[in-house]
mmCIF file of C-alpha atoms and ligand atoms in Angstrom:
data_model
loop_
_atom_site.group_PDB
_atom_site.id
_atom_site.type_symbol
_atom_site.label_atom_id
_atom_site.label_comp_id
_atom_site.label_asym_id
_atom_site.label_seq_id
_atom_site.Cartn_x
_atom_site.Cartn_y
_atom_site.Cartn_z
ATOM 1 C CA MET N 1 119.265 85.173 67.691
ATOM 2 C CA GLU N 2 116.097 83.636 66.289
ATOM 3 C CA ALA N 3 113.302 83.194 68.854
ATOM 4 C CA LYS N 4 112.649 79.619 69.960
ATOM 5 C CA LYS N 5 109.582 77.881 68.582
ATOM 6 C CA VAL N 6 106.792 77.386 71.087
ATOM 7 C CA MET N 7 105.120 74.157 72.190
ATOM 8 C CA LEU N 8 102.061 73.883 74.403
ATOM 9 C CA SER N 9 99.748 71.185 75.683
ATOM 10 C CA GLY N 10 97.486 70.262 78.579
ATOM 11 C CA ILE N 11 95.777 67.321 80.224
ATOM 12 C CA GLN N 12 92.600 67.287 82.268
ATOM 13 C CA PRO N 13 93.158 66.202 85.869
ATOM 14 C CA SER N 14 89.765 64.482 85.778
ATOM 15 C CA GLY N 15 91.259 61.043 86.304
ATOM 16 C CA ASP N 16 94.573 59.412 87.063
ATOM 17 C CA LEU N 17 97.018 59.649 84.165
ATOM 18 C CA HIS N 18 97.161 56.491 82.066
ATOM 19 C CA LEU N 19 99.322 54.864 79.423
ATOM 20 C CA GLY N 20 97.336 56.567 76.632
ATOM 21 C CA ASN N 21 98.090 60.007 78.086
ATOM 22 C CA TYR N 22 101.738 59.077 78.407
ATOM 23 C CA LEU N 23 102.364 57.532 74.984
ATOM 24 C CA GLY N 24 99.992 59.853 73.119
ATOM 25 C CA ALA N 25 101.141 63.070 74.744
ATOM 26 C CA ILE N 26 103.599 63.419 77.656
ATOM 27 C CA LYS N 27 106.297 61.157 76.235
ATOM 28 C CA ASN N 28 106.615 63.613 73.365
ATOM 29 C CA TRP N 29 106.860 66.622 75.616
ATOM 30 C CA ALA N 30 109.995 65.690 77.498
ATOM 31 C CA ASP N 31 113.374 66.462 75.900
ATOM 32 C CA ARG N 32 111.978 69.376 73.881
ATOM 33 C CA ALA N 33 112.910 72.068 76.350
ATOM 34 C CA GLU N 34 116.250 72.911 74.728
ATOM 35 C CA GLU N 35 114.754 73.319 71.302
ATOM 36 C CA PHE N 36 111.372 74.857 72.189
ATOM 37 C CA ASP N 37 109.828 77.284 74.608
ATOM 38 C CA CYS N 38 107.404 74.861 76.337
ATOM 39 C CA TYR N 39 104.160 75.377 78.253
ATOM 40 C CA TYR N 40 102.317 72.472 79.888
ATOM 41 C CA PHE N 41 99.364 72.777 82.169
ATOM 42 C CA MET N 42 96.765 70.969 84.225
ATOM 43 C CA ALA N 43 93.490 71.715 82.397
ATOM 44 C CA ASP N 44 91.348 71.978 85.524
ATOM 45 C CA LEU N 45 88.862 74.470 84.021
ATOM 46 C CA HIS N 46 87.933 71.840 81.440
ATOM 47 C CA THR N 47 87.234 69.113 83.997
ATOM 48 C CA ILE N 48 84.122 70.709 85.499
ATOM 49 C CA THR N 49 82.197 70.251 82.256
ATOM 50 C CA VAL N 50 81.580 66.885 83.937
ATOM 51 C CA ARG N 51 80.868 66.794 87.699
ATOM 52 C CA GLN N 52 83.995 66.317 89.817
ATOM 53 C CA ASP N 53 84.665 65.498 93.443
ATOM 54 C CA PRO N 54 86.345 68.785 94.600
ATOM 55 C CA ALA N 55 88.860 67.205 97.001
ATOM 56 C CA LEU N 56 89.827 64.576 94.456
ATOM 57 C CA LEU N 57 90.197 67.165 91.690
ATOM 58 C CA ARG N 58 92.621 69.175 93.840
ATOM 59 C CA LYS N 59 94.608 66.043 94.671
ATOM 60 C CA ARG N 60 94.781 64.914 91.057
ATOM 61 C CA THR N 61 95.883 68.345 89.888
ATOM 62 C CA ILE N 62 98.874 68.296 92.239
ATOM 63 C CA THR N 63 99.666 64.653 91.471
ATOM 64 C CA GLN N 64 99.607 65.454 87.765
ATOM 65 C CA LEU N 65 102.123 68.248 88.285
ATOM 66 C CA ALA N 66 104.413 65.828 90.162
ATOM 67 C CA GLN N 67 103.999 63.362 87.294
ATOM 68 C CA TYR N 68 104.908 65.973 84.688
ATOM 69 C CA ILE N 69 108.139 66.649 86.557
ATOM 70 C CA ALA N 70 108.795 62.929 87.082
ATOM 71 C CA CYS N 71 108.359 62.401 83.326
ATOM 72 C CA GLY N 72 111.296 64.710 82.732
ATOM 73 C CA LEU N 73 109.708 68.135 82.453
ATOM 74 C CA ASP N 74 112.196 70.279 84.336
ATOM 75 C CA PRO N 75 110.255 73.259 85.796
ATOM 76 C CA GLU N 76 113.290 75.468 85.269
ATOM 77 C CA LYS N 77 113.143 74.821 81.546
ATOM 78 C CA ASN N 78 109.407 74.295 80.981
ATOM 79 C CA THR N 79 106.559 76.507 82.160
ATOM 80 C CA LEU N 80 104.305 74.220 84.225
ATOM 81 C CA PHE N 81 101.091 75.707 85.544
ATOM 82 C CA ILE N 82 97.509 75.200 86.620
ATOM 83 C CA GLN N 83 95.058 76.530 84.030
ATOM 84 C CA SER N 84 92.701 78.197 86.541
ATOM 85 C CA HIS N 85 95.631 80.212 87.951
ATOM 86 C CA VAL N 86 95.925 82.171 84.711
ATOM 87 C CA PRO N 87 92.675 84.163 84.340
ATOM 88 C CA ALA N 88 93.427 85.040 80.698
ATOM 89 C CA HIS N 89 92.278 81.518 79.684
ATOM 90 C CA ALA N 90 88.696 82.147 80.801
ATOM 91 C CA GLN N 91 88.839 85.749 79.535
ATOM 92 C CA LEU N 92 89.986 84.867 76.022
ATOM 93 C CA ALA N 93 87.598 81.895 75.944
ATOM 94 C CA TRP N 94 84.652 84.284 76.207
ATOM 95 C CA VAL N 95 85.911 86.377 73.296
ATOM 96 C CA LEU N 96 86.554 83.290 71.169
ATOM 97 C CA GLU N 97 83.105 81.879 71.923
ATOM 98 C CA CYS N 98 81.809 84.849 69.970
ATOM 99 C CA TYR N 99 83.937 83.757 67.005
ATOM 100 C CA THR N 100 83.018 80.059 67.171
ATOM 101 C CA MET N 101 79.971 78.831 65.316
ATOM 102 C CA PHE N 102 77.159 76.758 66.797
ATOM 103 C CA GLY N 103 77.389 74.403 63.815
ATOM 104 C CA GLU N 104 81.100 73.695 64.265
ATOM 105 C CA LEU N 105 80.679 72.988 67.969
ATOM 106 C CA SER N 106 77.805 70.617 67.201
ATOM 107 C CA ARG N 107 80.109 68.513 65.043
ATOM 108 C CA MET N 108 82.729 67.889 67.726
ATOM 109 C CA THR N 109 83.150 64.176 68.441
ATOM 110 C CA GLN N 110 84.047 64.730 72.103
ATOM 111 C CA PHE N 111 80.862 66.764 72.645
ATOM 112 C CA LYS N 112 78.700 64.103 71.008
ATOM 113 C CA ASP N 113 80.433 61.419 73.014
ATOM 114 C CA LYS N 114 80.300 63.110 76.405
ATOM 115 C CA SER N 115 76.762 64.438 75.975
ATOM 116 C CA SER N 116 75.515 60.943 75.222
ATOM 117 C CA LYS N 117 77.343 59.588 78.283
ATOM 118 C CA HIS N 118 76.137 62.354 80.641
ATOM 119 C CA GLN N 119 72.596 62.978 79.430
ATOM 120 C CA ASP N 120 71.544 64.456 82.756
ATOM 121 C CA ASN N 121 74.201 67.195 82.513
ATOM 122 C CA ILE N 122 74.592 68.482 78.960
ATOM 123 C CA ASN N 123 75.774 71.894 80.115
ATOM 124 C CA ALA N 124 76.846 74.942 78.088
ATOM 125 C CA GLY N 125 80.482 74.436 79.118
ATOM 126 C CA LEU N 126 80.549 70.976 77.599
ATOM 127 C CA PHE N 127 79.365 72.508 74.344
ATOM 128 C CA THR N 128 81.740 75.502 74.273
ATOM 129 C CA TYR N 129 84.717 73.473 75.542
ATOM 130 C CA PRO N 130 86.603 73.821 72.206
ATOM 131 C CA SER N 131 86.553 77.642 72.473
ATOM 132 C CA LEU N 132 88.266 77.380 75.866
ATOM 133 C CA MET N 133 90.772 74.964 74.403
ATOM 134 C CA ALA N 134 91.383 77.382 71.523
ATOM 135 C CA ALA N 135 92.025 80.115 74.103
ATOM 136 C CA ASP N 136 94.443 77.842 76.021
ATOM 137 C CA ILE N 137 96.415 77.385 72.859
ATOM 138 C CA LEU N 138 96.247 80.742 71.102
ATOM 139 C CA LEU N 139 97.236 82.761 74.185
ATOM 140 C CA TYR N 140 100.778 81.383 73.898
ATOM 141 C CA GLN N 141 101.169 81.663 70.111
ATOM 142 C CA PRO N 142 102.545 78.105 69.853
ATOM 143 C CA ASP N 143 103.932 76.520 66.696
ATOM 144 C CA TYR N 144 103.062 72.982 67.803
ATOM 145 C CA VAL N 145 100.466 71.349 70.017
ATOM 146 C CA PRO N 146 101.591 67.809 70.911
ATOM 147 C CA VAL N 147 98.470 65.698 71.496
ATOM 148 C CA GLY N 148 97.080 62.222 70.852
ATOM 149 C CA GLU N 149 94.962 61.511 67.790
ATOM 150 C CA ASP N 150 91.652 62.084 69.631
ATOM 151 C CA GLN N 151 92.461 65.787 70.193
ATOM 152 C CA LYS N 152 93.292 66.505 66.558
ATOM 153 C CA GLN N 153 89.767 67.746 65.843
ATOM 154 C CA HIS N 154 90.057 70.283 68.653
ATOM 155 C CA VAL N 155 93.362 71.602 67.324
ATOM 156 C CA GLU N 156 91.763 71.891 63.901
ATOM 157 C CA ILE N 157 88.840 73.968 65.191
ATOM 158 C CA THR N 158 91.417 76.115 67.019
ATOM 159 C CA ARG N 159 93.105 76.746 63.688
ATOM 160 C CA ASP N 160 89.746 77.644 62.095
ATOM 161 C CA ILE N 161 88.946 80.082 64.908
ATOM 162 C CA ALA N 162 92.413 81.666 64.666
ATOM 163 C CA VAL N 163 92.131 82.104 60.905
ATOM 164 C CA ARG N 164 88.625 83.565 61.216
ATOM 165 C CA PHE N 165 89.816 86.062 63.824
ATOM 166 C CA ASN N 166 92.946 86.957 61.855
ATOM 167 C CA ASN N 167 90.876 87.519 58.713
ATOM 168 C CA ILE N 168 88.930 90.213 60.516
ATOM 169 C CA TYR N 169 91.646 91.831 62.640
ATOM 170 C CA GLY N 170 94.987 91.087 60.985
ATOM 171 C CA ASP N 171 97.671 88.722 62.223
ATOM 172 C CA VAL N 172 96.795 88.418 65.890
ATOM 173 C CA PHE N 173 97.207 84.661 66.388
ATOM 174 C CA LYS N 174 99.794 82.224 65.159
ATOM 175 C CA VAL N 175 97.987 79.282 63.513
ATOM 176 C CA PRO N 176 99.355 76.165 65.294
ATOM 177 C CA GLU N 177 99.972 72.650 64.022
ATOM 178 C CA PRO N 178 98.974 69.485 65.871
ATOM 179 C CA TYR N 179 101.998 67.319 66.643
ATOM 180 C CA ILE N 180 100.930 63.673 66.748
ATOM 181 C CA PRO N 181 103.341 60.790 67.453
ATOM 182 C CA LYS N 182 103.797 57.923 64.978
ATOM 183 C CA ALA N 183 103.455 55.174 67.595
ATOM 184 C CA GLY N 184 101.118 55.605 70.551
ATOM 185 C CA ALA N 185 98.900 58.293 69.032
ATOM 186 C CA ARG N 186 95.877 56.143 69.817
ATOM 187 C CA VAL N 187 96.185 53.556 72.540
ATOM 188 C CA TYR N 188 93.134 51.300 72.807
ATOM 189 C CA GLY N 189 91.736 49.694 75.953
ATOM 190 C CA LEU N 190 93.302 46.322 76.790
ATOM 191 C CA THR N 191 89.877 44.754 77.272
ATOM 192 C CA THR N 192 88.123 46.839 74.607
ATOM 193 C CA PRO N 193 90.537 47.080 71.641
ATOM 194 C CA GLY N 194 87.843 48.850 69.600
ATOM 195 C CA ASP N 195 87.733 51.863 71.959
ATOM 196 C CA LYS N 196 90.482 54.232 73.061
ATOM 197 C CA MET N 197 92.053 53.519 76.432
ATOM 198 C CA SER N 198 90.240 55.570 79.024
ATOM 199 C CA LYS N 199 89.758 55.723 82.755
ATOM 200 C CA SER N 200 86.082 54.855 82.316
ATOM 201 C CA VAL N 201 87.058 51.217 81.670
ATOM 202 C CA PRO N 202 89.610 50.771 84.501
ATOM 203 C CA GLU N 203 90.220 47.038 83.992
ATOM 204 C CA GLY N 204 91.566 47.711 80.498
ATOM 205 C CA CYS N 205 93.325 50.942 81.438
ATOM 206 C CA VAL N 206 96.926 51.002 82.665
ATOM 207 C CA PHE N 207 97.331 53.869 85.118
ATOM 208 C CA MET N 208 100.793 55.353 85.451
ATOM 209 C CA MET N 209 100.723 54.903 89.233
ATOM 210 C CA ASP N 210 99.514 51.278 89.053
ATOM 211 C CA ASP N 211 101.548 48.723 90.939
ATOM 212 C CA PRO N 212 103.749 46.520 88.685
ATOM 213 C CA ALA N 213 101.751 43.421 89.741
ATOM 214 C CA VAL N 214 98.515 45.141 88.698
ATOM 215 C CA ILE N 215 99.990 46.147 85.331
ATOM 216 C CA ALA N 216 101.237 42.601 84.712
ATOM 217 C CA LYS N 217 97.773 41.222 85.443
ATOM 218 C CA LYS N 218 96.085 43.730 83.117
ATOM 219 C CA PHE N 219 98.373 42.736 80.238
ATOM 220 C CA LYS N 220 97.913 39.015 80.900
ATOM 221 C CA ARG N 221 94.152 39.573 80.632
ATOM 222 C CA ALA N 222 94.411 41.717 77.497
ATOM 223 C CA VAL N 223 91.852 40.682 74.881
ATOM 224 C CA THR N 224 93.416 39.183 71.743
ATOM 225 C CA ASP N 225 91.573 37.030 69.188
ATOM 226 C CA SER N 226 90.649 33.465 68.343
ATOM 227 C CA ASP N 227 93.587 32.860 65.997
ATOM 228 C CA ARG N 228 94.520 29.228 66.854
ATOM 229 C CA GLU N 229 98.142 29.779 65.888
ATOM 230 C CA HIS N 230 98.451 32.802 68.184
ATOM 231 C CA CYS N 231 100.376 34.592 65.448
ATOM 232 C CA VAL N 232 101.769 38.013 66.289
ATOM 233 C CA TYR N 233 101.422 40.209 63.215
ATOM 234 C CA TYR N 234 99.915 43.626 62.562
ATOM 235 C CA ASP N 235 96.335 43.584 61.255
ATOM 236 C CA ARG N 236 94.331 46.378 62.850
ATOM 237 C CA GLU N 237 91.051 45.230 61.289
ATOM 238 C CA ASN N 238 91.098 41.533 62.081
ATOM 239 C CA LYS N 239 93.430 41.431 65.075
ATOM 240 C CA PRO N 240 92.746 44.719 66.915
ATOM 241 C CA GLY N 241 93.915 43.421 70.305
ATOM 242 C CA VAL N 242 97.270 42.245 68.963
ATOM 243 C CA ALA N 243 97.650 45.399 66.861
ATOM 244 C CA ASN N 244 97.113 47.530 69.974
ATOM 245 C CA LEU N 245 99.695 45.555 71.960
ATOM 246 C CA MET N 246 102.153 45.842 69.079
ATOM 247 C CA ASN N 247 101.565 49.582 68.927
ATOM 248 C CA ILE N 248 102.206 49.898 72.668
ATOM 249 C CA TYR N 249 105.325 47.734 72.454
ATOM 250 C CA SER N 250 106.575 49.729 69.493
ATOM 251 C CA ALA N 251 105.995 53.063 71.268
ATOM 252 C CA VAL N 252 107.788 51.811 74.391
ATOM 253 C CA THR N 253 110.764 50.070 72.759
ATOM 254 C CA GLY N 254 111.103 51.997 69.504
ATOM 255 C CA LYS N 255 110.993 48.698 67.565
ATOM 256 C CA SER N 256 109.206 48.503 64.217
ATOM 257 C CA TYR N 257 106.289 46.127 63.605
ATOM 258 C CA GLU N 258 108.552 43.880 61.471
ATOM 259 C CA GLU N 259 111.056 43.614 64.296
ATOM 260 C CA ILE N 260 108.288 42.764 66.751
ATOM 261 C CA GLU N 261 106.843 40.102 64.415
ATOM 262 C CA ARG N 262 110.296 38.518 64.177
ATOM 263 C CA GLU N 263 110.884 38.695 67.914
ATOM 264 C CA PHE N 264 107.670 36.805 68.732
ATOM 265 C CA ASP N 265 107.587 34.524 65.714
ATOM 266 C CA GLY N 266 106.163 31.150 66.796
ATOM 267 C CA GLN N 267 105.992 32.168 70.462
ATOM 268 C CA GLY N 268 102.274 32.812 70.877
ATOM 269 C CA TYR N 269 100.261 35.232 72.957
ATOM 270 C CA GLY N 270 101.306 33.538 76.219
ATOM 271 C CA VAL N 271 104.796 34.964 75.723
ATOM 272 C CA PHE N 272 103.873 38.119 73.837
ATOM 273 C CA LYS N 273 101.356 39.628 76.289
ATOM 274 C CA PRO N 274 103.558 39.410 79.423
ATOM 275 C CA ALA N 275 106.522 40.746 77.434
ATOM 276 C CA VAL N 276 104.584 43.892 76.510
ATOM 277 C CA GLY N 277 103.484 44.195 80.161
ATOM 278 C CA GLU N 278 107.083 43.892 81.334
ATOM 279 C CA ALA N 279 108.287 46.593 78.935
ATOM 280 C CA VAL N 280 105.558 48.944 80.172
ATOM 281 C CA ILE N 281 106.334 48.168 83.837
ATOM 282 C CA GLU N 282 110.011 48.969 83.331
ATOM 283 C CA MET N 283 109.195 52.193 81.497
ATOM 284 C CA LEU N 284 106.789 53.373 84.209
ATOM 285 C CA ARG N 285 108.713 52.186 87.292
ATOM 286 C CA PRO N 286 111.180 55.115 87.581
ATOM 287 C CA ILE N 287 108.407 57.612 86.795
ATOM 288 C CA ARG N 288 106.185 56.228 89.547
ATOM 289 C CA GLU N 289 109.001 56.225 92.091
ATOM 290 C CA GLU N 290 110.043 59.746 91.192
ATOM 291 C CA THR N 291 106.416 60.946 91.357
ATOM 292 C CA GLU N 292 106.100 59.575 94.891
ATOM 293 C CA ARG N 293 109.313 61.283 95.919
ATOM 294 C CA ILE N 294 108.251 64.658 94.472
ATOM 295 C CA LEU N 295 104.720 64.392 95.892
ATOM 296 C CA ALA N 296 106.139 64.280 99.399
ATOM 297 C CA ASP N 297 107.453 67.843 98.946
ATOM 298 C CA LYS N 298 104.322 69.972 98.811
ATOM 299 C CA ALA N 299 106.216 73.244 99.325
ATOM 300 C CA TYR N 300 108.337 72.545 96.252
ATOM 301 C CA LEU N 301 105.269 71.752 94.143
ATOM 302 C CA GLU N 302 103.617 74.954 95.306
ATOM 303 C CA SER N 303 106.684 76.975 94.337
ATOM 304 C CA VAL N 304 106.624 75.342 90.884
ATOM 305 C CA TYR N 305 102.999 76.088 90.110
ATOM 306 C CA LYS N 306 103.230 79.618 91.474
ATOM 307 C CA ALA N 307 106.278 80.467 89.364
ATOM 308 C CA GLY N 308 104.647 78.727 86.375
ATOM 309 C CA ALA N 309 101.431 80.749 86.652
ATOM 310 C CA GLU N 310 103.413 83.956 86.881
ATOM 311 C CA ARG N 311 105.451 83.189 83.771
ATOM 312 C CA ALA N 312 102.464 81.889 81.815
ATOM 313 C CA GLY N 313 100.334 84.811 82.981
ATOM 314 C CA ARG N 314 102.743 87.380 81.567
ATOM 315 C CA VAL N 315 102.778 85.776 78.119
ATOM 316 C CA ALA N 316 99.021 85.145 78.113
ATOM 317 C CA PHE N 317 98.159 88.672 79.177
ATOM 318 C CA LYS N 318 100.137 90.119 76.302
ATOM 319 C CA THR N 319 97.987 88.242 73.783
ATOM 320 C CA LEU N 320 94.783 89.008 75.678
ATOM 321 C CA ARG N 321 95.554 92.733 75.715
ATOM 322 C CA LYS N 322 96.108 92.690 71.981
ATOM 323 C CA VAL N 323 92.812 90.866 71.411
ATOM 324 C CA TYR N 324 90.862 93.247 73.665
ATOM 325 C CA LYS N 325 92.275 96.190 71.767
ATOM 326 C CA LYS N 326 91.453 94.652 68.388
ATOM 327 C CA VAL N 327 87.817 93.953 69.230
ATOM 328 C CA GLY N 328 87.345 97.487 70.568
ATOM 329 C CA PHE N 329 87.448 97.247 74.361
ATOM 330 C CA VAL N 330 88.690 100.375 76.142
ATOM 331 C CA ALA N 331 92.097 99.702 77.722
ATOM 332 C CA PRO N 332 91.667 99.240 81.456
HETATM 333 P P1 LIG O 401 92.721 64.627 77.713
HETATM 334 O O1 LIG O 401 92.900 65.165 79.086
HETATM 335 O O2 LIG O 401 91.536 63.777 77.441
HETATM 336 O O3 LIG O 401 94.006 63.810 77.275
HETATM 337 C C1 LIG O 401 95.302 64.332 77.457
HETATM 338 C C2 LIG O 401 96.227 63.902 76.336
HETATM 339 O O4 LIG O 401 96.314 62.476 76.258
HETATM 340 C C3 LIG O 401 95.967 62.041 74.959
HETATM 341 N N1 LIG O 401 95.243 60.759 75.075
HETATM 342 C C4 LIG O 401 95.546 59.663 74.381
HETATM 343 N N2 LIG O 401 96.517 59.417 73.482
HETATM 344 C C5 LIG O 401 96.586 58.163 72.958
HETATM 345 N N3 LIG O 401 95.729 57.165 73.299
HETATM 346 C C6 LIG O 401 94.748 57.367 74.217
HETATM 347 N N4 LIG O 401 93.932 56.372 74.575
HETATM 348 C C7 LIG O 401 94.620 58.663 74.793
HETATM 349 N N5 LIG O 401 93.781 59.211 75.714
HETATM 350 C C8 LIG O 401 94.178 60.498 75.863
HETATM 351 C C9 LIG O 401 95.077 63.121 74.387
HETATM 352 O O5 LIG O 401 95.081 63.119 72.980
HETATM 353 C C10 LIG O 401 95.723 64.359 74.956
HETATM 354 O O6 LIG O 401 96.828 64.776 74.190
HETATM 355 N N6 LIG O 401 90.985 68.811 75.678
HETATM 356 C C11 LIG O 401 92.189 68.102 76.086
HETATM 357 C C12 LIG O 401 92.996 68.836 77.131
HETATM 358 C C13 LIG O 401 93.353 70.221 76.739
HETATM 359 C C14 LIG O 401 94.367 70.617 75.826
HETATM 360 C C15 LIG O 401 94.320 72.022 75.774
HETATM 361 C C16 LIG O 401 95.303 69.906 75.052
HETATM 362 C C17 LIG O 401 92.760 71.354 77.193
HETATM 363 N N7 LIG O 401 93.338 72.426 76.608
HETATM 364 C C18 LIG O 401 95.211 72.762 74.943
HETATM 365 C C19 LIG O 401 96.182 70.637 74.241
HETATM 366 C C20 LIG O 401 96.118 72.032 74.194
HETATM 367 C C21 LIG O 401 91.780 66.763 76.634
HETATM 368 O O7 LIG O 401 90.666 66.559 77.061
HETATM 369 O O8 LIG O 401 92.782 65.836 76.675
#
C-alpha cells in the first residue's frame, strides 16, 4: 500500500480565532483525514515573539484545541498537539537558523510588519521566527501546508531552507507545497477592507466565538463604498469592501461571483450585508456550540493533547535524529 500524503499546519493562540483563520486555513483542514496523514498544532512557541499574558495564552491554547475538534478535526484521525510539548521543534529550529540567511529573514513581510508595530520589542525570536516555522513543517515531511495567502512567504522560505540543506546533505527533507484556498485565502477587515482581517482591529474582525447578534452588527457596519446604486459586483480595486464581502459569501456558500451578482441584483447593500452576516452566523453557530460543549470536558482535552504530542513527538524525533547525524553530532 502506498503511504498516505502528509498535511500539516498551525495557528498561533495569540488571539481568539477569527473568520480569516477559519476560511483561510481551518476550513480546508477538515475532511482531509481519510486521504492524508494530518498534523495540526497550536503554535504557542511562536506567540511569545510578542508579549503575551501567560494565563490568557494557556486559556487560548486549550480553547483553540476545542475549536479544532469542533471544526471537524477528529483527534482519532488527526494528530492534534501543542507545539511546545514536542521539543524537537525548538531543537530543529536552532539547526535551521544556521542554514537561514540574515538577508532572507530581513525580507520577511511579517517581520517588517510586526517590528514596526512593536518597536520597543524587536527581539531575536521575532527575526528568526521563519526558521522555527520551517522546523515545524520539515519535521513531519509534509506534502502540503494549508495556509492563508499571508503565510505563503513563510512556506516559500521553508522550501528554500529545505533545498539548501538537502543540497549539502542529500535528501533529508521533503520540499512541501503551500496549499491555498481559492475563496477565503485573504479575508480583509470589515471596517478596513484594505488590510487583512486581524484581531488588532476587533470591530472589523469576526471572532468564531462571537455571539450571533455581535456578528450581525459587525456585518451591518461593514464598510462598502459611495456607489449611489449600491451595485453588488466584484471590483477589488474600486469596491474593496463589496469584493471582500463577496469573497466571504463565496467561501461560505460555495457560490461563484456571477451567482452572487445575480442573487443581489438591484437589491442594494442594505440587503446584501445582512445576508452575508446571516450566512456566516449559520456557518459558525454549530462550531461555537460544539466548542462550548467540548471545553467543558478538560480531562478529554488533556487526553487529546497528550496523545497528540506523543504521536507527533515520535515522527518529529525521527527527522531530528537524521538531521543531527547529518550535521555531525555524536548520537546521544
Ligand atoms: P497565524 O496564526 O497568523 O494564522 C493562522 C492561519 O490563518 C490564516 N489567516 C488568514 N487567512 C485569510 N485571511 C486572513 N485575514 C487571515 N489571517 C490569518 C493564516 O494564513 C494561517 O494559515 N506563522 C503562522 C503559524 C504557524 C504555521 C506553522 C503555519 C507556525 N508554524 C507551520 C503553518 C505551518 C501564523 O502566524 O499564522
